[in-house]
PDB file of C-alpha atoms in Angstrom:
ATOM      1  CA  MET A 105      92.728  47.448  99.547  1.00  0.00           C
ATOM      2  CA  ARG A 106      90.246  49.127 101.873  1.00  0.00           C
ATOM      3  CA  THR A 107      92.112  47.643 104.825  1.00  0.00           C
ATOM      4  CA  LEU A 108      95.425  49.076 103.692  1.00  0.00           C
ATOM      5  CA  ALA A 109      93.884  52.522 103.310  1.00  0.00           C
ATOM      6  CA  LEU A 110      92.490  52.344 106.828  1.00  0.00           C
ATOM      7  CA  VAL A 111      95.852  51.347 108.299  1.00  0.00           C
ATOM      8  CA  VAL A 112      97.197  54.730 107.288  1.00  0.00           C
ATOM      9  CA  VAL A 113      95.008  56.562 109.781  1.00  0.00           C
ATOM     10  CA  CYS A 114      93.941  54.336 112.632  1.00  0.00           C
ATOM     11  CA  SER A 115      96.620  51.694 112.983  1.00  0.00           C
ATOM     12  CA  CYS A 116      94.618  48.846 114.448  1.00  0.00           C
ATOM     13  CA  ASN A 117      92.094  48.439 111.666  1.00  0.00           C
ATOM     14  CA  ARG A 118      94.104  45.644 110.010  1.00  0.00           C
ATOM     15  CA  PHE A 119      91.471  43.040 110.728  1.00  0.00           C
ATOM     16  CA  VAL A 120      88.229  41.631 109.415  1.00  0.00           C
ATOM     17  CA  PRO A 121      85.503  43.517 111.333  1.00  0.00           C
ATOM     18  CA  ALA A 122      84.357  41.419 114.283  1.00  0.00           C
ATOM     19  CA  PRO A 123      80.716  40.951 115.267  1.00  0.00           C
ATOM     20  CA  PRO A 124      79.428  43.200 118.057  1.00  0.00           C
ATOM     21  CA  GLN A 125      80.502  42.103 121.538  1.00  0.00           C
ATOM     22  CA  PRO A 126      78.808  42.763 124.881  1.00  0.00           C
ATOM     23  CA  VAL A 127      79.781  46.166 126.255  1.00  0.00           C
ATOM     24  CA  THR A 128      80.275  46.460 129.992  1.00  0.00           C
ATOM     25  CA  ALA A 129      80.289  50.262 130.031  1.00  0.00           C
ATOM     26  CA  HIS A 130      79.217  52.712 127.344  1.00  0.00           C
ATOM     27  CA  ALA A 131      80.347  56.259 126.631  1.00  0.00           C
ATOM     28  CA  GLU A 132      78.714  57.521 129.823  1.00  0.00           C
ATOM     29  CA  ALA A 133      81.450  55.746 131.787  1.00  0.00           C
ATOM     30  CA  ILE A 134      84.062  57.822 129.968  1.00  0.00           C
ATOM     31  CA  GLY A 135      82.332  61.102 130.672  1.00  0.00           C
ATOM     32  CA  SER A 136      79.603  63.257 129.215  1.00  0.00           C
ATOM     33  CA  GLY A 137      80.331  64.822 125.847  1.00  0.00           C
ATOM     34  CA  VAL A 138      83.625  65.003 124.020  1.00  0.00           C
ATOM     35  CA  GLN A 139      86.646  67.264 124.091  1.00  0.00           C
ATOM     36  CA  ALA A 140      87.335  69.000 120.793  1.00  0.00           C
ATOM     37  CA  VAL A 141      89.076  72.354 120.514  1.00  0.00           C
ATOM     38  CA  PRO A 142      87.735  74.540 117.665  1.00  0.00           C
ATOM     39  CA  GLY A 143      90.538  75.308 115.237  1.00  0.00           C
ATOM     40  CA  GLU A 144      92.733  72.371 116.215  1.00  0.00           C
ATOM     41  CA  ALA A 145      94.969  71.024 113.448  1.00  0.00           C
ATOM     42  CA  MET A 146      96.954  67.827 113.961  1.00  0.00           C
ATOM     43  CA  GLU A 147      99.254  65.809 111.759  1.00  0.00           C
ATOM     44  CA  PHE A 148     100.131  62.174 112.398  1.00  0.00           C
ATOM     45  CA  ARG A 149     102.588  59.762 110.812  1.00  0.00           C
ATOM     46  CA  ALA A 150     101.966  56.027 110.715  1.00  0.00           C
ATOM     47  CA  THR A 151     104.592  53.294 110.632  1.00  0.00           C
ATOM     48  CA  ALA A 152     104.366  49.499 110.417  1.00  0.00           C
ATOM     49  CA  ARG A 153     107.318  47.588 111.869  1.00  0.00           C
ATOM     50  CA  GLY A 154     109.200  50.871 111.880  1.00  0.00           C
ATOM     51  CA  ILE A 155     108.581  51.554 108.173  1.00  0.00           C
ATOM     52  CA  GLU A 156     106.632  54.674 107.247  1.00  0.00           C
ATOM     53  CA  VAL A 157     103.306  53.826 105.617  1.00  0.00           C
ATOM     54  CA  GLY A 158     101.145  56.941 105.788  1.00  0.00           C
ATOM     55  CA  ILE A 159     100.316  60.404 106.977  1.00  0.00           C
ATOM     56  CA  ALA A 160      97.040  61.833 108.304  1.00  0.00           C
ATOM     57  CA  GLN A 161      95.782  65.336 108.984  1.00  0.00           C
ATOM     58  CA  THR A 162      92.898  66.084 111.336  1.00  0.00           C
ATOM     59  CA  ALA A 163      91.121  69.440 111.527  1.00  0.00           C
ATOM     60  CA  ILE A 164      88.381  70.564 113.902  1.00  0.00           C
ATOM     61  CA  GLY A 165      85.985  73.318 112.876  1.00  0.00           C
ATOM     62  CA  ARG A 166      84.053  75.759 114.995  1.00  0.00           C
ATOM     63  CA  ALA A 167      81.153  74.767 117.221  1.00  0.00           C
ATOM     64  CA  GLY A 168      77.621  75.476 116.029  1.00  0.00           C
ATOM     65  CA  TRP A 169      74.063  74.233 116.238  1.00  0.00           C
ATOM     66  CA  ILE A 170      72.057  71.664 114.307  1.00  0.00           C
ATOM     67  CA  GLY A 171      68.523  72.302 115.498  1.00  0.00           C
ATOM     68  CA  ASP A 172      68.817  72.207 119.286  1.00  0.00           C
ATOM     69  CA  ARG A 173      72.010  70.102 119.271  1.00  0.00           C
ATOM     70  CA  HIS A 174      75.380  71.703 119.998  1.00  0.00           C
ATOM     71  CA  ALA A 175      77.742  70.234 117.409  1.00  0.00           C
ATOM     72  CA  ILE A 176      81.183  70.418 115.851  1.00  0.00           C
ATOM     73  CA  VAL A 177      82.693  69.026 112.636  1.00  0.00           C
ATOM     74  CA  VAL A 178      85.899  66.951 112.694  1.00  0.00           C
ATOM     75  CA  ARG A 179      87.643  65.896 109.475  1.00  0.00           C
ATOM     76  CA  THR A 180      90.551  63.524 108.894  1.00  0.00           C
ATOM     77  CA  ARG A 181      92.283  62.684 105.621  1.00  0.00           C
ATOM     78  CA  ALA A 182      94.957  60.002 105.406  1.00  0.00           C
ATOM     79  CA  THR A 183      97.143  59.016 102.478  1.00  0.00           C
ATOM     80  CA  ALA A 184      99.781  56.364 101.899  1.00  0.00           C
ATOM     81  CA  ASP A 185     103.415  57.378 102.130  1.00  0.00           C
ATOM     82  CA  GLY A 186     106.819  55.725 102.108  1.00  0.00           C
ATOM     83  CA  LEU A 187     107.088  52.218 100.676  1.00  0.00           C
ATOM     84  CA  VAL A 188     103.315  51.738 100.564  1.00  0.00           C
ATOM     85  CA  ALA A 189     102.992  54.651  98.154  1.00  0.00           C
ATOM     86  CA  LEU A 190     105.142  52.695  95.693  1.00  0.00           C
ATOM     87  CA  LEU A 191     102.300  50.177  95.359  1.00  0.00           C
ATOM     88  CA  GLY A 192      99.720  52.772  94.335  1.00  0.00           C
ATOM     89  CA  GLU A 193      97.533  55.572  95.626  1.00  0.00           C
ATOM     90  CA  PHE A 194      95.615  54.992  98.853  1.00  0.00           C
ATOM     91  CA  SER A 195      93.444  57.476 100.720  1.00  0.00           C
ATOM     92  CA  TRP A 196      90.898  57.457 103.545  1.00  0.00           C
ATOM     93  CA  GLU A 197      88.666  60.311 104.704  1.00  0.00           C
ATOM     94  CA  LEU A 198      86.227  60.693 107.565  1.00  0.00           C
ATOM     95  CA  SER A 199      84.044  63.723 108.213  1.00  0.00           C
ATOM     96  CA  SER A 200      82.000  63.643 111.430  1.00  0.00           C
ATOM     97  CA  THR A 201      79.402  66.007 112.831  1.00  0.00           C
ATOM     98  CA  ILE A 202      79.545  65.313 116.568  1.00  0.00           C
ATOM     99  CA  ASP A 203      76.975  66.160 119.244  1.00  0.00           C
ATOM    100  CA  LEU A 204      79.136  67.857 121.884  1.00  0.00           C
ATOM    101  CA  ASP A 205      76.727  67.040 124.710  1.00  0.00           C
ATOM    102  CA  ALA A 206      75.800  63.455 123.851  1.00  0.00           C
ATOM    103  CA  GLY A 207      79.394  62.670 122.846  1.00  0.00           C
ATOM    104  CA  VAL A 208      78.494  60.665 119.728  1.00  0.00           C
ATOM    105  CA  PRO A 209      78.097  61.614 116.072  1.00  0.00           C
ATOM    106  CA  ILE A 210      74.979  63.064 114.532  1.00  0.00           C
ATOM    107  CA  GLU A 211      76.195  61.908 111.132  1.00  0.00           C
ATOM    108  CA  ASP A 212      79.414  61.028 109.346  1.00  0.00           C
ATOM    109  CA  ARG A 213      80.787  60.220 105.912  1.00  0.00           C
ATOM    110  CA  GLU A 214      83.618  57.751 105.336  1.00  0.00           C
ATOM    111  CA  GLN A 215      85.424  57.452 102.001  1.00  0.00           C
ATOM    112  CA  ALA A 216      88.221  55.083 101.024  1.00  0.00           C
ATOM    113  CA  SER A 217      90.019  54.792  97.717  1.00  0.00           C
ATOM    114  CA  ALA A 218      92.811  52.569  96.428  1.00  0.00           C
ATOM    115  CA  ARG A 219      94.384  52.565  92.991  1.00  0.00           C
ATOM    116  CA  LEU A 220      97.193  50.052  92.435  1.00  0.00           C
ATOM    117  CA  ILE A 221      99.982  50.537  89.921  1.00  0.00           C
ATOM    118  CA  SER A 222      98.529  47.478  88.152  1.00  0.00           C
ATOM    119  CA  GLY A 223      95.442  49.576  87.368  1.00  0.00           C
ATOM    120  CA  GLU A 224      93.086  47.878  89.829  1.00  0.00           C
ATOM    121  CA  HIS A 225      90.847  50.407  91.542  1.00  0.00           C
ATOM    122  CA  ASP A 226      88.506  50.218  94.503  1.00  0.00           C
ATOM    123  CA  ARG A 227      86.428  53.026  95.982  1.00  0.00           C
ATOM    124  CA  ARG A 228      84.006  53.160  98.884  1.00  0.00           C
ATOM    125  CA  ASP A 229      81.697  55.957 100.060  1.00  0.00           C
ATOM    126  CA  GLN A 230      79.496  55.401 103.099  1.00  0.00           C
ATOM    127  CA  ARG A 231      77.264  57.793 105.039  1.00  0.00           C
ATOM    128  CA  ARG A 232      75.615  57.150 108.370  1.00  0.00           C
ATOM    129  CA  THR A 233      73.088  59.038 110.504  1.00  0.00           C
ATOM    130  CA  TRP A 234      72.820  58.301 114.232  1.00  0.00           C
ATOM    131  CA  ASP A 235      69.553  57.815 116.097  1.00  0.00           C
ATOM    132  CA  ALA A 236      69.065  59.914 119.230  1.00  0.00           C
ATOM    133  CA  ASP A 237      69.650  56.927 121.546  1.00  0.00           C
ATOM    134  CA  ASP A 238      72.582  55.418 119.599  1.00  0.00           C
ATOM    135  CA  ARG A 239      75.773  55.324 121.677  1.00  0.00           C
ATOM    136  CA  VAL A 240      78.105  53.736 119.125  1.00  0.00           C
ATOM    137  CA  HIS A 241      81.146  55.884 118.323  1.00  0.00           C
ATOM    138  CA  ASP A 242      83.023  56.548 115.139  1.00  0.00           C
ATOM    139  CA  ILE A 243      86.781  57.160 115.360  1.00  0.00           C
ATOM    140  CA  HIS A 244      86.456  60.924 115.881  1.00  0.00           C
ATOM    141  CA  SER A 245      83.912  60.759 118.684  1.00  0.00           C
ATOM    142  CA  ALA A 246      85.787  57.890 120.376  1.00  0.00           C
ATOM    143  CA  VAL A 247      88.980  59.951 120.491  1.00  0.00           C
ATOM    144  CA  GLY A 248      87.027  62.985 121.706  1.00  0.00           C
ATOM    145  CA  ALA A 249      85.379  60.927 124.466  1.00  0.00           C
ATOM    146  CA  VAL A 250      88.729  59.614 125.672  1.00  0.00           C
ATOM    147  CA  ARG A 251      90.107  63.145 125.705  1.00  0.00           C
ATOM    148  CA  ALA A 252      87.178  64.193 127.889  1.00  0.00           C
ATOM    149  CA  TRP A 253      87.655  61.253 130.264  1.00  0.00           C
ATOM    150  CA  HIS A 254      89.679  62.591 133.219  1.00  0.00           C
ATOM    151  CA  SER A 255      90.331  59.172 134.673  1.00  0.00           C
ATOM    152  CA  GLU A 256      92.295  58.050 137.696  1.00  0.00           C
ATOM    153  CA  PRO A 257      95.006  55.356 137.454  1.00  0.00           C
ATOM    154  CA  GLY A 258      93.399  51.932 137.393  1.00  0.00           C
ATOM    155  CA  ALA A 259      90.033  53.131 136.065  1.00  0.00           C
ATOM    156  CA  SER A 260      88.646  51.160 133.128  1.00  0.00           C
ATOM    157  CA  THR A 261      85.796  51.357 130.627  1.00  0.00           C
ATOM    158  CA  ALA A 262      84.573  49.925 127.329  1.00  0.00           C
ATOM    159  CA  PHE A 263      82.640  51.272 124.348  1.00  0.00           C
ATOM    160  CA  ASP A 264      81.626  50.336 120.802  1.00  0.00           C
ATOM    161  CA  VAL A 265      83.237  51.867 117.700  1.00  0.00           C
ATOM    162  CA  GLU A 266      82.087  51.539 114.086  1.00  0.00           C
ATOM    163  CA  VAL A 267      84.482  51.973 111.157  1.00  0.00           C
ATOM    164  CA  GLY A 268      84.698  50.567 107.653  1.00  0.00           C
ATOM    165  CA  GLY A 269      81.266  49.005 107.952  1.00  0.00           C
ATOM    166  CA  GLY A 270      82.269  46.895 110.961  1.00  0.00           C
ATOM    167  CA  ARG A 271      81.661  47.310 114.677  1.00  0.00           C
ATOM    168  CA  PHE A 272      83.985  46.301 117.504  1.00  0.00           C
ATOM    169  CA  THR A 273      84.359  46.831 121.224  1.00  0.00           C
ATOM    170  CA  VAL A 274      87.220  48.868 122.669  1.00  0.00           C
ATOM    171  CA  SER A 275      88.290  48.214 126.256  1.00  0.00           C
ATOM    172  CA  LEU A 276      90.448  50.823 127.965  1.00  0.00           C
ATOM    173  CA  ARG A 277      92.337  51.143 131.245  1.00  0.00           C
ATOM    174  CA  ASP A 278      94.183  54.104 132.763  1.00  0.00           C
ATOM    175  CA  ALA A 279      97.708  52.692 133.205  1.00  0.00           C
ATOM    176  CA  GLY A 280      99.179  55.769 134.922  1.00  0.00           C
ATOM    177  CA  ARG A 281     101.322  58.781 134.109  1.00  0.00           C
ATOM    178  CA  GLU A 282     104.650  58.854 132.289  1.00  0.00           C
ATOM    179  CA  LEU A 283     106.652  60.826 129.752  1.00  0.00           C
ATOM    180  CA  HIS A 284     106.053  60.176 126.070  1.00  0.00           C
ATOM    181  CA  ALA A 285     108.451  61.835 123.639  1.00  0.00           C
ATOM    182  CA  GLY A 286     109.448  64.126 126.496  1.00  0.00           C
ATOM    183  CA  LYS A 287     105.879  65.232 127.245  1.00  0.00           C
ATOM    184  CA  PRO A 288     103.867  64.427 130.411  1.00  0.00           C
ATOM    185  CA  ALA A 289     101.216  61.939 129.309  1.00  0.00           C
ATOM    186  CA  VAL A 290      98.436  59.663 130.482  1.00  0.00           C
ATOM    187  CA  ARG A 291      99.068  56.107 129.322  1.00  0.00           C
ATOM    188  CA  TYR A 292      96.014  54.037 128.367  1.00  0.00           C
ATOM    189  CA  GLU A 293      96.210  50.321 127.667  1.00  0.00           C
ATOM    190  CA  GLY A 294      93.430  48.406 125.970  1.00  0.00           C
ATOM    191  CA  SER A 295      92.280  46.136 123.195  1.00  0.00           C
ATOM    192  CA  ALA A 296      90.134  46.457 120.075  1.00  0.00           C
ATOM    193  CA  ALA A 297      88.753  43.395 118.278  1.00  0.00           C
ATOM    194  CA  HIS A 298      91.242  41.310 120.297  1.00  0.00           C
ATOM    195  CA  PHE A 299      94.244  43.402 119.230  1.00  0.00           C
ATOM    196  CA  PRO A 300      96.131  44.973 122.181  1.00  0.00           C
ATOM    197  CA  PHE A 301      97.119  48.623 121.984  1.00  0.00           C
ATOM    198  CA  VAL A 302      98.641  51.446 124.007  1.00  0.00           C
ATOM    199  CA  THR A 303      97.754  55.109 123.530  1.00  0.00           C
ATOM    200  CA  TRP A 304      99.015  58.310 125.128  1.00  0.00           C
ATOM    201  CA  VAL A 305      97.144  61.586 125.741  1.00  0.00           C
ATOM    202  CA  SER A 306      98.877  64.728 126.986  1.00  0.00           C
ATOM    203  CA  ASP A 307      98.518  65.118 130.747  1.00  0.00           C
ATOM    204  CA  ASP A 308      97.302  68.707 130.680  1.00  0.00           C
ATOM    205  CA  GLU A 309      94.145  70.676 129.995  1.00  0.00           C
ATOM    206  CA  ALA A 310      94.421  70.195 126.208  1.00  0.00           C
ATOM    207  CA  ARG A 311      94.484  66.366 126.431  1.00  0.00           C
ATOM    208  CA  VAL A 312      96.065  66.129 122.961  1.00  0.00           C
ATOM    209  CA  PRO A 313      96.342  62.648 121.373  1.00  0.00           C
ATOM    210  CA  LEU A 314     100.090  61.958 121.240  1.00  0.00           C
ATOM    211  CA  ALA A 315     100.486  58.404 119.979  1.00  0.00           C
ATOM    212  CA  PHE A 316      98.791  55.081 119.372  1.00  0.00           C
ATOM    213  CA  HIS A 317     100.630  51.728 119.130  1.00  0.00           C
ATOM    214  CA  CYS A 318      98.780  48.542 118.181  1.00  0.00           C
ATOM    215  CA  ASP A 319      99.917  44.937 117.702  1.00  0.00           C
ATOM    216  CA  THR A 320      98.359  43.696 114.454  1.00  0.00           C
ATOM    217  CA  GLU A 321      98.808  40.986 111.858  1.00  0.00           C
ATOM    218  CA  LEU A 322     101.264  43.393 110.208  1.00  0.00           C
ATOM    219  CA  GLY A 323     103.314  43.629 113.392  1.00  0.00           C
ATOM    220  CA  THR A 324     103.382  46.728 115.560  1.00  0.00           C
ATOM    221  CA  VAL A 325     101.711  49.684 113.868  1.00  0.00           C
ATOM    222  CA  ALA A 326     102.367  53.104 115.389  1.00  0.00           C
ATOM    223  CA  VAL A 327     100.691  56.463 114.853  1.00  0.00           C
ATOM    224  CA  GLU A 328     102.593  59.458 116.263  1.00  0.00           C
ATOM    225  CA  LEU A 329     101.640  63.130 116.478  1.00  0.00           C
ATOM    226  CA  VAL A 330     104.202  65.169 114.535  1.00  0.00           C
ATOM    227  CA  ALA A 331     102.528  68.588 114.378  1.00  0.00           C
ATOM    228  CA  TYR A 332      99.888  70.417 116.408  1.00  0.00           C
ATOM    229  CA  ASP A 333      98.405  73.886 116.144  1.00  0.00           C
ATOM    230  CA  VAL A 334      95.264  75.801 117.025  1.00  0.00           C
ATOM    231  CA  VAL A 335      94.112  78.370 114.486  1.00  0.00           C
ATOM    232  CA  ASP A 336      91.354  80.958 114.718  1.00  0.00           C
ATOM    233  CA  ALA A 337      88.145  79.067 113.956  1.00  0.00           C
ATOM    234  CA  ARG A 338      85.793  82.066 114.231  1.00  0.00           C
TER     235      ARG A 338
END
């Protein structure tokens, strides 16, 4: 049930977490820090084989300080929708406090809940604190690092991501520029835990995540941006 809840938000988490793999390039190869715009609000819809399965909202707070570390809070909540919602209630939440200079979290909290119509219920609540030299990403910092990576076509990198208690290596390559849903975009191709994916980021200063398509055991799972706004975060 945890896996189904995770599918709602991050599309390629339909797998048993793989053991850590050697990383050829860490976050430093992507760029220093992360890109996160205070007050950003994004809404995404997820589909599996073209069938709607969930919706997720991400909100970014205002930048502040934790001791001498410049930080920002990013929160995402995802819930089941469409046909999946007929099976029960599924939700997944991640709240991350990210070091804007180091580009990785200071701490995060991940919660997942599933309640089937049969009455079966599963709930998970996990917190993690990062050491100063830890360069493993969570989902929020990984997305922020990619947004901050102003790569040239053909450039490639790799980094570790931890989610749902498992760690896997993401490889990424700049596959060039193209239009996605009518918007100029940078196309990135890669793989995560042996599952191939394609993701698009807007080709402008904002570098907004536009879409993520991943081939999984469920077939192609797609996450598409459907709403974007920036509100006053002061």
